[in-house]
Amino acid sequence: MAPLIVDTDPGVDDAVAIMLALASPEVELLAVTTVFGNVPLAKTTTNAGRLLALCDRSDVPLGVGAARPLVHQQRERAETWHGGDGLGGRAAELPAPGADPDPRGAVELMAAALRASVEPVTIAPIGPLTNVALLLAVHPELAPRIERIVWMGGALGGGNSTTIAEFNAYSDPEAAHRVLTQADVPVTMVPLDLTMRCPAGPDWLDALADGGPRCAELAQVMAHYRAAYRTRHGRDAVAVHDAVAVLEAIVPGTLKTTAMPLQVACDLGPARGATVAVQGESAPVHVALDADHGAVLGEILERLRRL
Ligand code: BDR
Ligand code: CA
Protein backbone atom coordinates (compact mmCIF):
# COMPACT_ATOMS: atom_id res chain seq x y z
CA MET A 1 0.00 0.00 0.00
CA ALA A 2 1.35 3.40 -0.97
CA PRO A 3 1.55 5.91 1.90
CA LEU A 4 -0.73 8.96 1.66
CA ILE A 5 -1.45 12.06 3.74
CA VAL A 6 -4.59 14.11 3.09
CA ASP A 7 -4.49 17.78 4.14
CA THR A 8 -8.04 19.08 4.18
CA ASP A 9 -10.72 21.64 5.14
CA PRO A 10 -13.95 19.60 5.25
CA GLY A 11 -15.97 20.71 3.38
CA VAL A 12 -18.45 18.53 1.50
CA ASP A 13 -16.21 17.52 -1.40
CA ASP A 14 -13.41 17.03 1.14
CA ALA A 15 -15.71 14.53 2.86
CA VAL A 16 -16.08 12.64 -0.42
CA ALA A 17 -12.30 12.72 -0.87
CA ILE A 18 -11.47 11.50 2.67
CA MET A 19 -13.96 8.66 2.37
CA LEU A 20 -12.52 7.81 -1.06
CA ALA A 21 -9.04 7.51 0.45
CA LEU A 22 -10.38 5.30 3.24
CA ALA A 23 -12.15 3.11 0.68
CA SER A 24 -9.06 2.57 -1.47
CA PRO A 25 -6.92 -0.52 -0.80
CA GLU A 26 -3.97 0.87 -2.80
CA VAL A 27 -3.13 3.45 -0.15
CA GLU A 28 -2.35 3.56 3.53
CA LEU A 29 -3.70 6.81 5.00
CA LEU A 30 -0.88 7.82 7.36
CA ALA A 31 -2.56 10.98 8.62
CA VAL A 32 -5.30 13.49 8.00
CA THR A 33 -4.27 17.08 8.68
CA THR A 34 -6.61 20.03 8.84
CA VAL A 35 -6.43 23.63 7.73
CA PHE A 36 -8.77 26.65 7.80
CA GLY A 37 -10.68 27.06 4.55
CA ASN A 38 -14.29 26.35 3.76
CA VAL A 39 -15.12 26.98 7.43
CA PRO A 40 -12.88 27.90 10.40
CA LEU A 41 -10.22 25.47 11.62
CA ALA A 42 -12.12 24.25 14.69
CA LYS A 43 -14.94 23.08 12.44
CA THR A 44 -12.73 21.54 9.74
CA THR A 45 -10.92 19.59 12.47
CA THR A 46 -14.07 18.30 14.14
CA ASN A 47 -15.52 17.45 10.75
CA ALA A 48 -12.43 15.44 9.79
CA GLY A 49 -12.65 13.59 13.11
CA ARG A 50 -16.34 12.87 12.55
CA LEU A 51 -15.69 11.53 9.04
CA LEU A 52 -12.98 9.20 10.34
CA ALA A 53 -15.38 8.03 13.05
CA LEU A 54 -18.14 7.49 10.48
CA CYS A 55 -15.80 5.12 8.66
CA ASP A 56 -14.65 3.48 11.89
CA ARG A 57 -11.11 4.77 11.24
CA SER A 58 -10.40 6.95 14.28
CA ASP A 59 -7.07 5.16 14.41
CA VAL A 60 -5.84 7.45 11.60
CA PRO A 61 -3.89 10.28 13.30
CA LEU A 62 -5.50 13.70 12.92
CA GLY A 63 -3.24 16.77 13.00
CA VAL A 64 -4.52 20.31 13.54
CA GLY A 65 -2.91 22.83 11.21
CA ALA A 66 -3.06 26.51 10.32
CA ALA A 67 -5.93 28.63 11.54
CA ARG A 68 -5.22 31.43 9.06
CA PRO A 69 -3.18 32.18 5.93
CA LEU A 70 0.55 32.98 5.99
CA VAL A 71 0.35 36.72 5.31
CA HIS A 72 -3.06 38.29 4.75
CA GLN A 73 -6.40 37.41 6.28
CA GLN A 74 -8.63 35.02 4.35
CA ARG A 75 -11.09 37.14 2.37
CA GLU A 76 -14.02 34.76 2.20
CA ARG A 77 -15.15 31.36 3.39
CA ALA A 78 -17.42 28.97 1.54
CA GLU A 79 -20.40 28.41 3.82
CA THR A 80 -22.76 29.11 0.92
CA TRP A 81 -21.64 25.85 -0.62
CA HIS A 82 -20.75 23.75 2.40
CA GLY A 83 -23.22 25.03 5.02
CA GLY A 84 -22.37 26.86 8.24
CA ASP A 85 -20.99 23.67 9.81
CA GLY A 86 -18.99 22.73 6.68
CA LEU A 87 -20.91 19.49 6.19
CA GLY A 88 -24.19 20.70 4.77
CA GLY A 89 -25.88 21.04 8.16
CA ARG A 90 -25.28 17.34 8.90
CA ALA A 91 -22.11 17.52 11.02
CA ALA A 92 -23.94 16.93 14.29
CA GLU A 93 -25.63 13.83 12.81
CA LEU A 94 -22.26 12.18 12.24
CA PRO A 95 -20.58 10.28 15.09
CA ALA A 96 -18.39 12.36 17.40
CA PRO A 97 -14.63 12.15 16.73
CA GLY A 98 -13.35 8.90 18.19
CA ALA A 99 -9.96 10.26 19.28
CA ASP A 100 -8.31 13.54 20.25
CA PRO A 101 -6.15 15.24 17.64
CA ASP A 102 -2.47 14.34 17.73
CA PRO A 103 -0.68 16.76 20.10
CA ARG A 104 2.09 17.42 17.56
CA GLY A 105 -0.16 19.33 15.18
CA ALA A 106 -0.31 19.10 11.39
CA VAL A 107 3.22 20.12 10.38
CA GLU A 108 5.04 17.94 12.91
CA LEU A 109 2.64 15.04 12.37
CA MET A 110 3.35 15.19 8.63
CA ALA A 111 7.09 15.45 9.33
CA ALA A 112 7.01 12.42 11.63
CA ALA A 113 5.03 10.41 9.10
CA LEU A 114 7.50 11.31 6.34
CA ARG A 115 10.45 10.30 8.51
CA ALA A 116 8.87 7.02 9.61
CA SER A 117 7.65 5.86 6.21
CA VAL A 118 9.76 3.31 4.36
CA GLU A 119 8.49 4.61 1.02
CA PRO A 120 8.21 8.26 -0.04
CA VAL A 121 4.79 9.66 0.82
CA THR A 122 2.23 11.32 -1.45
CA ILE A 123 0.62 14.41 0.08
CA ALA A 124 -2.82 15.39 -1.21
CA PRO A 125 -3.71 18.89 -0.06
CA ILE A 126 -7.34 19.67 -0.86
CA GLY A 127 -7.61 23.06 0.80
CA PRO A 128 -5.40 26.16 1.13
CA LEU A 129 -1.71 25.23 0.91
CA THR A 130 -0.69 26.84 4.21
CA ASN A 131 0.26 23.64 6.05
CA VAL A 132 2.26 22.30 3.11
CA ALA A 133 4.14 25.59 2.66
CA LEU A 134 5.00 25.51 6.37
CA LEU A 135 6.12 21.89 6.19
CA LEU A 136 8.46 22.66 3.27
CA ALA A 137 9.82 25.75 5.04
CA VAL A 138 10.35 24.13 8.45
CA HIS A 139 11.58 20.76 7.18
CA PRO A 140 13.33 21.26 3.82
CA GLU A 141 15.37 18.13 4.57
CA LEU A 142 12.18 16.07 4.22
CA ALA A 143 11.45 17.06 0.61
CA PRO A 144 13.09 13.86 -0.68
CA ARG A 145 10.69 11.88 1.51
CA ILE A 146 7.72 13.28 -0.46
CA GLU A 147 6.78 11.22 -3.51
CA ARG A 148 4.68 14.06 -4.90
CA ILE A 149 2.11 16.66 -3.97
CA VAL A 150 -1.30 16.40 -5.64
CA TRP A 151 -3.21 19.61 -4.95
CA MET A 152 -6.81 20.38 -5.76
CA GLY A 153 -6.74 24.06 -6.53
CA GLY A 154 -6.02 26.77 -9.02
CA ALA A 155 -7.60 27.62 -12.32
CA LEU A 156 -6.23 28.54 -15.73
CA GLY A 157 -9.63 29.66 -17.05
CA GLY A 158 -12.36 31.05 -14.81
CA GLY A 159 -12.19 31.09 -11.01
CA ASN A 160 -14.87 30.49 -8.41
CA SER A 161 -13.83 33.02 -5.75
CA THR A 162 -13.16 35.81 -8.23
CA THR A 163 -13.48 35.73 -11.98
CA ILE A 164 -9.95 34.35 -12.18
CA ALA A 165 -9.03 32.94 -8.74
CA GLU A 166 -9.98 29.52 -7.43
CA PHE A 167 -10.98 29.25 -3.74
CA ASN A 168 -8.01 27.26 -2.36
CA ALA A 169 -5.50 29.48 -4.17
CA TYR A 170 -7.38 32.64 -3.20
CA SER A 171 -7.50 31.58 0.47
CA ASP A 172 -3.69 31.69 0.78
CA PRO A 173 -1.98 32.88 -2.41
CA GLU A 174 1.42 33.28 -0.74
CA ALA A 175 1.39 29.65 0.40
CA ALA A 176 0.24 28.48 -3.02
CA HIS A 177 3.01 30.48 -4.70
CA ARG A 178 5.61 28.95 -2.38
CA VAL A 179 4.48 25.39 -3.09
CA LEU A 180 3.91 25.76 -6.84
CA THR A 181 7.21 27.53 -7.52
CA GLN A 182 9.70 26.12 -5.00
CA ALA A 183 8.43 22.82 -3.71
CA ASP A 184 11.55 20.82 -4.60
CA VAL A 185 9.16 17.92 -5.13
CA PRO A 186 6.93 17.06 -8.09
CA VAL A 187 3.62 18.93 -7.87
CA THR A 188 0.42 18.02 -9.69
CA MET A 189 -2.29 20.67 -9.71
CA VAL A 190 -5.88 19.59 -10.29
CA PRO A 191 -7.59 22.84 -11.24
CA LEU A 192 -11.19 23.92 -11.58
CA ASP A 193 -10.82 23.71 -15.36
CA LEU A 194 -10.94 19.93 -14.98
CA THR A 195 -13.06 19.41 -11.86
CA MET A 196 -15.91 21.53 -13.21
CA ARG A 197 -15.99 19.37 -16.33
CA CYS A 198 -16.84 16.16 -14.46
CA PRO A 199 -19.89 16.93 -12.33
CA ALA A 200 -21.77 14.16 -10.53
CA GLY A 201 -25.42 14.17 -11.56
CA PRO A 202 -28.63 12.66 -10.15
CA ASP A 203 -27.86 9.07 -11.18
CA TRP A 204 -24.47 9.22 -9.45
CA LEU A 205 -25.97 10.82 -6.34
CA ASP A 206 -28.82 8.29 -6.22
CA ALA A 207 -26.35 5.40 -6.55
CA LEU A 208 -24.31 6.89 -3.73
CA ALA A 209 -27.37 7.22 -1.48
CA ASP A 210 -28.13 3.57 -2.22
CA GLY A 211 -24.61 2.38 -1.33
CA GLY A 212 -25.06 1.40 2.30
CA PRO A 213 -25.27 3.41 5.53
CA ARG A 214 -21.99 5.35 5.21
CA CYS A 215 -22.67 6.32 1.62
CA ALA A 216 -26.25 7.23 2.52
CA GLU A 217 -24.93 9.57 5.21
CA LEU A 218 -22.48 11.09 2.72
CA ALA A 219 -25.33 11.64 0.27
CA GLN A 220 -27.22 13.50 3.02
CA VAL A 221 -24.12 15.62 3.70
CA MET A 222 -24.10 16.47 -0.03
CA ALA A 223 -27.76 17.56 -0.18
CA HIS A 224 -27.12 21.21 0.75
CA TYR A 225 -24.16 21.38 -1.69
CA ARG A 226 -26.37 19.90 -4.40
CA ALA A 227 -29.06 22.52 -3.75
CA ALA A 228 -26.42 25.28 -3.85
CA TYR A 229 -25.21 24.02 -7.25
CA ARG A 230 -28.77 23.91 -8.55
CA THR A 231 -29.33 27.50 -7.45
CA ARG A 232 -26.00 28.83 -8.72
CA HIS A 233 -25.58 26.83 -11.93
CA GLY A 234 -29.18 25.84 -12.73
CA ARG A 235 -28.17 22.17 -13.04
CA ASP A 236 -28.69 19.19 -10.81
CA ALA A 237 -25.02 18.17 -10.73
CA VAL A 238 -22.15 18.84 -8.32
CA ALA A 239 -18.41 19.07 -8.76
CA VAL A 240 -16.57 16.69 -6.42
CA HIS A 241 -13.34 18.69 -6.87
CA ASP A 242 -11.29 17.23 -4.01
CA ALA A 243 -12.20 13.63 -4.76
CA VAL A 244 -10.90 14.01 -8.33
CA ALA A 245 -7.51 15.09 -6.96
CA VAL A 246 -7.41 12.35 -4.34
CA LEU A 247 -8.26 9.73 -6.97
CA GLU A 248 -5.18 10.90 -8.92
CA ALA A 249 -3.13 10.60 -5.71
CA ILE A 250 -4.40 7.05 -5.23
CA VAL A 251 -4.19 5.93 -8.86
CA PRO A 252 -1.39 7.97 -10.48
CA GLY A 253 -1.99 8.65 -14.15
CA THR A 254 -5.78 8.75 -13.89
CA LEU A 255 -5.67 12.39 -15.02
CA LYS A 256 -3.76 13.63 -18.07
CA THR A 257 -1.32 16.38 -17.16
CA THR A 258 0.51 19.13 -19.02
CA ALA A 259 3.75 20.46 -17.53
CA MET A 260 4.03 24.24 -17.23
CA PRO A 261 5.77 26.68 -14.87
CA LEU A 262 3.18 28.59 -12.84
CA GLN A 263 3.06 31.60 -10.56
CA VAL A 264 0.36 32.76 -8.18
CA ALA A 265 -0.62 36.42 -8.14
CA CYS A 266 0.10 37.64 -4.62
CA ASP A 267 -0.59 41.37 -5.03
CA LEU A 268 -3.70 42.76 -3.39
CA GLY A 269 -5.34 43.81 -6.68
CA PRO A 270 -7.99 42.04 -8.76
CA ALA A 271 -5.62 39.30 -9.92
CA ARG A 272 -4.95 38.09 -6.36
CA GLY A 273 -4.96 34.28 -6.16
CA ALA A 274 -4.80 33.70 -9.91
CA THR A 275 -2.60 30.76 -10.97
CA VAL A 276 -0.83 31.94 -14.09
CA ALA A 277 1.27 30.01 -16.60
CA VAL A 278 4.60 31.76 -17.13
CA GLN A 279 7.71 31.41 -19.24
CA GLY A 280 10.57 30.59 -16.96
CA GLU A 281 13.12 28.42 -15.40
CA SER A 282 11.16 27.25 -12.35
CA ALA A 283 10.24 23.59 -12.19
CA PRO A 284 7.03 22.94 -14.07
CA VAL A 285 3.81 22.02 -12.32
CA HIS A 286 1.94 19.07 -13.79
CA VAL A 287 -1.47 20.55 -14.47
CA ALA A 288 -4.31 18.06 -14.86
CA LEU A 289 -6.37 19.37 -17.74
CA ASP A 290 -7.94 16.25 -19.18
CA ALA A 291 -9.42 12.94 -18.11
CA ASP A 292 -12.05 10.41 -19.02
CA HIS A 293 -14.71 12.18 -16.98
CA GLY A 294 -17.14 9.27 -16.87
CA ALA A 295 -14.41 6.86 -15.78
CA VAL A 296 -13.27 9.22 -13.01
CA LEU A 297 -16.76 9.59 -11.58
CA GLY A 298 -17.44 5.86 -11.94
CA GLU A 299 -14.23 4.98 -10.14
CA ILE A 300 -14.98 7.34 -7.24
CA LEU A 301 -18.50 5.96 -6.87
CA GLU A 302 -17.49 2.33 -7.10
CA ARG A 303 -14.89 2.81 -4.37
CA LEU A 304 -17.22 4.73 -2.05
CA ARG A 305 -19.83 2.01 -2.36
CA ARG A 306 -17.33 -0.46 -0.85
CA LEU A 307 -17.34 1.42 2.44
C1 BDR B 1 -12.19 23.92 -3.64
O1 BDR B 1 -12.74 24.91 -2.77
C2 BDR B 1 -13.42 24.31 -1.70
O2 BDR B 1 -14.64 24.96 -1.47
C3 BDR B 1 -13.59 22.86 -2.07
O3 BDR B 1 -13.57 22.05 -0.91
C4 BDR B 1 -12.44 22.58 -2.98
O4 BDR B 1 -11.30 22.18 -2.24
C5 BDR B 1 -12.80 24.08 -5.00
O5 BDR B 1 -12.50 25.36 -5.51
CA1 CA C 1 -11.44 21.45 0.12
Tab-separated table of C-alpha atoms and ligand atoms in Angstrom:
chain	number	residue	atom	x	y	z
A	1	MET	CA	0.000	0.000	0.000
A	2	ALA	CA	1.352	3.401	-0.970
A	3	PRO	CA	1.551	5.906	1.896
A	4	LEU	CA	-0.732	8.960	1.659
A	5	ILE	CA	-1.446	12.061	3.743
A	6	VAL	CA	-4.595	14.112	3.095
A	7	ASP	CA	-4.486	17.780	4.142
A	8	THR	CA	-8.040	19.081	4.175
A	9	ASP	CA	-10.716	21.643	5.137
A	10	PRO	CA	-13.953	19.597	5.246
A	11	GLY	CA	-15.968	20.709	3.381
A	12	VAL	CA	-18.455	18.526	1.503
A	13	ASP	CA	-16.211	17.518	-1.396
A	14	ASP	CA	-13.408	17.031	1.138
A	15	ALA	CA	-15.708	14.532	2.862
A	16	VAL	CA	-16.083	12.637	-0.423
A	17	ALA	CA	-12.299	12.717	-0.866
A	18	ILE	CA	-11.466	11.504	2.666
A	19	MET	CA	-13.956	8.655	2.371
A	20	LEU	CA	-12.524	7.809	-1.062
A	21	ALA	CA	-9.044	7.505	0.450
A	22	LEU	CA	-10.383	5.298	3.241
A	23	ALA	CA	-12.149	3.113	0.684
A	24	SER	CA	-9.058	2.567	-1.474
A	25	PRO	CA	-6.922	-0.516	-0.795
A	26	GLU	CA	-3.974	0.869	-2.798
A	27	VAL	CA	-3.130	3.449	-0.148
A	28	GLU	CA	-2.354	3.558	3.532
A	29	LEU	CA	-3.697	6.806	5.003
A	30	LEU	CA	-0.882	7.818	7.362
A	31	ALA	CA	-2.556	10.984	8.618
A	32	VAL	CA	-5.295	13.487	7.999
A	33	THR	CA	-4.270	17.079	8.678
A	34	THR	CA	-6.615	20.028	8.836
A	35	VAL	CA	-6.430	23.632	7.726
A	36	PHE	CA	-8.770	26.649	7.796
A	37	GLY	CA	-10.684	27.056	4.552
A	38	ASN	CA	-14.289	26.349	3.755
A	39	VAL	CA	-15.115	26.976	7.435
A	40	PRO	CA	-12.876	27.898	10.405
A	41	LEU	CA	-10.222	25.471	11.615
A	42	ALA	CA	-12.117	24.245	14.695
A	43	LYS	CA	-14.942	23.078	12.436
A	44	THR	CA	-12.728	21.535	9.737
A	45	THR	CA	-10.915	19.592	12.470
A	46	THR	CA	-14.071	18.296	14.143
A	47	ASN	CA	-15.520	17.446	10.755
A	48	ALA	CA	-12.435	15.444	9.790
A	49	GLY	CA	-12.652	13.592	13.115
A	50	ARG	CA	-16.338	12.867	12.545
A	51	LEU	CA	-15.686	11.529	9.040
A	52	LEU	CA	-12.980	9.199	10.341
A	53	ALA	CA	-15.375	8.035	13.053
A	54	LEU	CA	-18.144	7.487	10.477
A	55	CYS	CA	-15.802	5.122	8.660
A	56	ASP	CA	-14.648	3.478	11.890
A	57	ARG	CA	-11.108	4.769	11.241
A	58	SER	CA	-10.402	6.951	14.277
A	59	ASP	CA	-7.065	5.157	14.406
A	60	VAL	CA	-5.843	7.454	11.599
A	61	PRO	CA	-3.892	10.281	13.299
A	62	LEU	CA	-5.495	13.701	12.925
A	63	GLY	CA	-3.241	16.775	13.000
A	64	VAL	CA	-4.515	20.307	13.544
A	65	GLY	CA	-2.915	22.833	11.212
A	66	ALA	CA	-3.058	26.505	10.322
A	67	ALA	CA	-5.930	28.635	11.542
A	68	ARG	CA	-5.217	31.426	9.058
A	69	PRO	CA	-3.181	32.183	5.932
A	70	LEU	CA	0.548	32.985	5.991
A	71	VAL	CA	0.352	36.717	5.310
A	72	HIS	CA	-3.056	38.292	4.748
A	73	GLN	CA	-6.396	37.409	6.277
A	74	GLN	CA	-8.633	35.025	4.353
A	75	ARG	CA	-11.092	37.144	2.373
A	76	GLU	CA	-14.021	34.763	2.200
A	77	ARG	CA	-15.153	31.358	3.390
A	78	ALA	CA	-17.419	28.965	1.540
A	79	GLU	CA	-20.398	28.413	3.819
A	80	THR	CA	-22.764	29.113	0.923
A	81	TRP	CA	-21.640	25.855	-0.623
A	82	HIS	CA	-20.753	23.747	2.405
A	83	GLY	CA	-23.223	25.030	5.020
A	84	GLY	CA	-22.366	26.856	8.239
A	85	ASP	CA	-20.985	23.674	9.813
A	86	GLY	CA	-18.994	22.728	6.684
A	87	LEU	CA	-20.914	19.492	6.194
A	88	GLY	CA	-24.194	20.697	4.766
A	89	GLY	CA	-25.878	21.037	8.162
A	90	ARG	CA	-25.280	17.338	8.901
A	91	ALA	CA	-22.106	17.517	11.018
A	92	ALA	CA	-23.942	16.929	14.288
A	93	GLU	CA	-25.632	13.826	12.805
A	94	LEU	CA	-22.259	12.182	12.244
A	95	PRO	CA	-20.576	10.282	15.088
A	96	ALA	CA	-18.388	12.364	17.404
A	97	PRO	CA	-14.634	12.145	16.735
A	98	GLY	CA	-13.346	8.902	18.189
A	99	ALA	CA	-9.956	10.256	19.279
A	100	ASP	CA	-8.311	13.536	20.248
A	101	PRO	CA	-6.147	15.235	17.635
A	102	ASP	CA	-2.466	14.343	17.726
A	103	PRO	CA	-0.684	16.761	20.100
A	104	ARG	CA	2.090	17.421	17.561
A	105	GLY	CA	-0.160	19.335	15.176
A	106	ALA	CA	-0.307	19.102	11.393
A	107	VAL	CA	3.220	20.119	10.382
A	108	GLU	CA	5.040	17.936	12.910
A	109	LEU	CA	2.643	15.038	12.370
A	110	MET	CA	3.349	15.187	8.632
A	111	ALA	CA	7.086	15.446	9.328
A	112	ALA	CA	7.013	12.423	11.629
A	113	ALA	CA	5.033	10.409	9.097
A	114	LEU	CA	7.501	11.307	6.341
A	115	ARG	CA	10.449	10.296	8.513
A	116	ALA	CA	8.869	7.016	9.606
A	117	SER	CA	7.649	5.856	6.206
A	118	VAL	CA	9.759	3.311	4.356
A	119	GLU	CA	8.485	4.614	1.025
A	120	PRO	CA	8.213	8.262	-0.041
A	121	VAL	CA	4.794	9.658	0.822
A	122	THR	CA	2.230	11.315	-1.451
A	123	ILE	CA	0.617	14.407	0.081
A	124	ALA	CA	-2.816	15.389	-1.211
A	125	PRO	CA	-3.712	18.891	-0.060
A	126	ILE	CA	-7.343	19.666	-0.857
A	127	GLY	CA	-7.614	23.057	0.805
A	128	PRO	CA	-5.405	26.156	1.134
A	129	LEU	CA	-1.705	25.231	0.908
A	130	THR	CA	-0.692	26.841	4.210
A	131	ASN	CA	0.261	23.635	6.046
A	132	VAL	CA	2.263	22.298	3.108
A	133	ALA	CA	4.137	25.595	2.660
A	134	LEU	CA	4.997	25.509	6.370
A	135	LEU	CA	6.123	21.887	6.190
A	136	LEU	CA	8.456	22.664	3.272
A	137	ALA	CA	9.816	25.746	5.043
A	138	VAL	CA	10.352	24.134	8.454
A	139	HIS	CA	11.582	20.763	7.182
A	140	PRO	CA	13.328	21.255	3.817
A	141	GLU	CA	15.368	18.126	4.568
A	142	LEU	CA	12.180	16.065	4.225
A	143	ALA	CA	11.450	17.057	0.613
A	144	PRO	CA	13.092	13.855	-0.682
A	145	ARG	CA	10.686	11.878	1.509
A	146	ILE	CA	7.720	13.280	-0.456
A	147	GLU	CA	6.777	11.224	-3.511
A	148	ARG	CA	4.676	14.056	-4.902
A	149	ILE	CA	2.114	16.658	-3.970
A	150	VAL	CA	-1.295	16.401	-5.637
A	151	TRP	CA	-3.207	19.605	-4.951
A	152	MET	CA	-6.808	20.379	-5.761
A	153	GLY	CA	-6.738	24.059	-6.530
A	154	GLY	CA	-6.018	26.775	-9.016
A	155	ALA	CA	-7.604	27.622	-12.325
A	156	LEU	CA	-6.229	28.544	-15.726
A	157	GLY	CA	-9.628	29.656	-17.048
A	158	GLY	CA	-12.355	31.050	-14.806
A	159	GLY	CA	-12.192	31.095	-11.011
A	160	ASN	CA	-14.874	30.491	-8.415
A	161	SER	CA	-13.825	33.021	-5.746
A	162	THR	CA	-13.157	35.813	-8.229
A	163	THR	CA	-13.481	35.734	-11.983
A	164	ILE	CA	-9.950	34.350	-12.176
A	165	ALA	CA	-9.032	32.936	-8.742
A	166	GLU	CA	-9.984	29.524	-7.433
A	167	PHE	CA	-10.985	29.252	-3.738
A	168	ASN	CA	-8.015	27.259	-2.359
A	169	ALA	CA	-5.504	29.481	-4.169
A	170	TYR	CA	-7.376	32.644	-3.202
A	171	SER	CA	-7.501	31.580	0.471
A	172	ASP	CA	-3.688	31.688	0.776
A	173	PRO	CA	-1.981	32.878	-2.413
A	174	GLU	CA	1.420	33.282	-0.738
A	175	ALA	CA	1.389	29.647	0.401
A	176	ALA	CA	0.238	28.478	-3.025
A	177	HIS	CA	3.011	30.485	-4.699
A	178	ARG	CA	5.606	28.948	-2.384
A	179	VAL	CA	4.481	25.394	-3.094
A	180	LEU	CA	3.909	25.758	-6.838
A	181	THR	CA	7.212	27.525	-7.518
A	182	GLN	CA	9.700	26.118	-5.003
A	183	ALA	CA	8.428	22.820	-3.713
A	184	ASP	CA	11.550	20.815	-4.602
A	185	VAL	CA	9.164	17.920	-5.132
A	186	PRO	CA	6.928	17.063	-8.089
A	187	VAL	CA	3.618	18.925	-7.874
A	188	THR	CA	0.423	18.020	-9.695
A	189	MET	CA	-2.292	20.669	-9.707
A	190	VAL	CA	-5.879	19.593	-10.292
A	191	PRO	CA	-7.586	22.845	-11.241
A	192	LEU	CA	-11.189	23.918	-11.584
A	193	ASP	CA	-10.817	23.710	-15.358
A	194	LEU	CA	-10.937	19.932	-14.981
A	195	THR	CA	-13.061	19.407	-11.863
A	196	MET	CA	-15.914	21.531	-13.214
A	197	ARG	CA	-15.991	19.366	-16.330
A	198	CYS	CA	-16.839	16.164	-14.457
A	199	PRO	CA	-19.886	16.927	-12.335
A	200	ALA	CA	-21.769	14.165	-10.534
A	201	GLY	CA	-25.419	14.169	-11.563
A	202	PRO	CA	-28.632	12.659	-10.148
A	203	ASP	CA	-27.860	9.071	-11.176
A	204	TRP	CA	-24.472	9.216	-9.452
A	205	LEU	CA	-25.967	10.818	-6.339
A	206	ASP	CA	-28.815	8.285	-6.224
A	207	ALA	CA	-26.355	5.404	-6.548
A	208	LEU	CA	-24.311	6.892	-3.726
A	209	ALA	CA	-27.375	7.219	-1.482
A	210	ASP	CA	-28.133	3.571	-2.219
A	211	GLY	CA	-24.613	2.375	-1.330
A	212	GLY	CA	-25.062	1.403	2.303
A	213	PRO	CA	-25.274	3.410	5.525
A	214	ARG	CA	-21.990	5.349	5.211
A	215	CYS	CA	-22.667	6.316	1.619
A	216	ALA	CA	-26.249	7.227	2.522
A	217	GLU	CA	-24.926	9.571	5.208
A	218	LEU	CA	-22.480	11.090	2.724
A	219	ALA	CA	-25.332	11.638	0.271
A	220	GLN	CA	-27.222	13.500	3.016
A	221	VAL	CA	-24.123	15.620	3.700
A	222	MET	CA	-24.105	16.469	-0.030
A	223	ALA	CA	-27.763	17.564	-0.184
A	224	HIS	CA	-27.124	21.214	0.749
A	225	TYR	CA	-24.163	21.379	-1.685
A	226	ARG	CA	-26.375	19.896	-4.396
A	227	ALA	CA	-29.063	22.518	-3.750
A	228	ALA	CA	-26.420	25.279	-3.850
A	229	TYR	CA	-25.208	24.019	-7.247
A	230	ARG	CA	-28.767	23.909	-8.547
A	231	THR	CA	-29.333	27.500	-7.448
A	232	ARG	CA	-26.003	28.832	-8.716
A	233	HIS	CA	-25.584	26.834	-11.926
A	234	GLY	CA	-29.180	25.844	-12.735
A	235	ARG	CA	-28.165	22.173	-13.042
A	236	ASP	CA	-28.689	19.189	-10.807
A	237	ALA	CA	-25.024	18.170	-10.729
A	238	VAL	CA	-22.153	18.844	-8.319
A	239	ALA	CA	-18.406	19.074	-8.755
A	240	VAL	CA	-16.568	16.686	-6.422
A	241	HIS	CA	-13.338	18.694	-6.869
A	242	ASP	CA	-11.288	17.229	-4.014
A	243	ALA	CA	-12.199	13.633	-4.762
A	244	VAL	CA	-10.901	14.010	-8.331
A	245	ALA	CA	-7.506	15.088	-6.963
A	246	VAL	CA	-7.410	12.352	-4.338
A	247	LEU	CA	-8.258	9.734	-6.971
A	248	GLU	CA	-5.178	10.902	-8.916
A	249	ALA	CA	-3.130	10.603	-5.711
A	250	ILE	CA	-4.404	7.045	-5.228
A	251	VAL	CA	-4.190	5.932	-8.862
A	252	PRO	CA	-1.390	7.972	-10.480
A	253	GLY	CA	-1.988	8.655	-14.151
A	254	THR	CA	-5.783	8.749	-13.887
A	255	LEU	CA	-5.670	12.385	-15.023
A	256	LYS	CA	-3.761	13.626	-18.066
A	257	THR	CA	-1.325	16.382	-17.159
A	258	THR	CA	0.511	19.125	-19.016
A	259	ALA	CA	3.748	20.458	-17.531
A	260	MET	CA	4.030	24.243	-17.234
A	261	PRO	CA	5.769	26.677	-14.874
A	262	LEU	CA	3.183	28.588	-12.842
A	263	GLN	CA	3.056	31.600	-10.561
A	264	VAL	CA	0.357	32.757	-8.184
A	265	ALA	CA	-0.621	36.421	-8.143
A	266	CYS	CA	0.103	37.641	-4.624
A	267	ASP	CA	-0.586	41.365	-5.031
A	268	LEU	CA	-3.699	42.763	-3.395
A	269	GLY	CA	-5.338	43.807	-6.679
A	270	PRO	CA	-7.988	42.041	-8.758
A	271	ALA	CA	-5.619	39.305	-9.922
A	272	ARG	CA	-4.949	38.089	-6.357
A	273	GLY	CA	-4.963	34.281	-6.163
A	274	ALA	CA	-4.799	33.700	-9.912
A	275	THR	CA	-2.600	30.761	-10.969
A	276	VAL	CA	-0.834	31.945	-14.087
A	277	ALA	CA	1.272	30.010	-16.603
A	278	VAL	CA	4.599	31.764	-17.132
A	279	GLN	CA	7.712	31.406	-19.237
A	280	GLY	CA	10.573	30.590	-16.962
A	281	GLU	CA	13.125	28.418	-15.401
A	282	SER	CA	11.163	27.249	-12.350
A	283	ALA	CA	10.239	23.592	-12.191
A	284	PRO	CA	7.028	22.941	-14.072
A	285	VAL	CA	3.811	22.018	-12.320
A	286	HIS	CA	1.941	19.065	-13.792
A	287	VAL	CA	-1.474	20.553	-14.471
A	288	ALA	CA	-4.310	18.059	-14.864
A	289	LEU	CA	-6.372	19.366	-17.735
A	290	ASP	CA	-7.938	16.253	-19.177
A	291	ALA	CA	-9.423	12.941	-18.115
A	292	ASP	CA	-12.049	10.406	-19.018
A	293	HIS	CA	-14.713	12.178	-16.978
A	294	GLY	CA	-17.136	9.272	-16.866
A	295	ALA	CA	-14.414	6.860	-15.776
A	296	VAL	CA	-13.266	9.219	-13.013
A	297	LEU	CA	-16.761	9.586	-11.584
A	298	GLY	CA	-17.441	5.859	-11.941
A	299	GLU	CA	-14.228	4.980	-10.142
A	300	ILE	CA	-14.983	7.336	-7.243
A	301	LEU	CA	-18.495	5.960	-6.874
A	302	GLU	CA	-17.487	2.332	-7.100
A	303	ARG	CA	-14.891	2.809	-4.368
A	304	LEU	CA	-17.217	4.730	-2.054
A	305	ARG	CA	-19.826	2.007	-2.360
A	306	ARG	CA	-17.327	-0.463	-0.855
A	307	LEU	CA	-17.340	1.418	2.444
B	1	BDR	C1	-12.185	23.924	-3.638
B	1	BDR	O1	-12.740	24.908	-2.771
B	1	BDR	C2	-13.415	24.309	-1.705
B	1	BDR	O2	-14.639	24.958	-1.468
B	1	BDR	C3	-13.592	22.858	-2.071
B	1	BDR	O3	-13.572	22.054	-0.909
B	1	BDR	C4	-12.438	22.585	-2.979
B	1	BDR	O4	-11.302	22.179	-2.236
B	1	BDR	C5	-12.799	24.083	-5.003
B	1	BDR	O5	-12.496	25.359	-5.515
B	2	CA	CA	-11.437	21.445	0.118
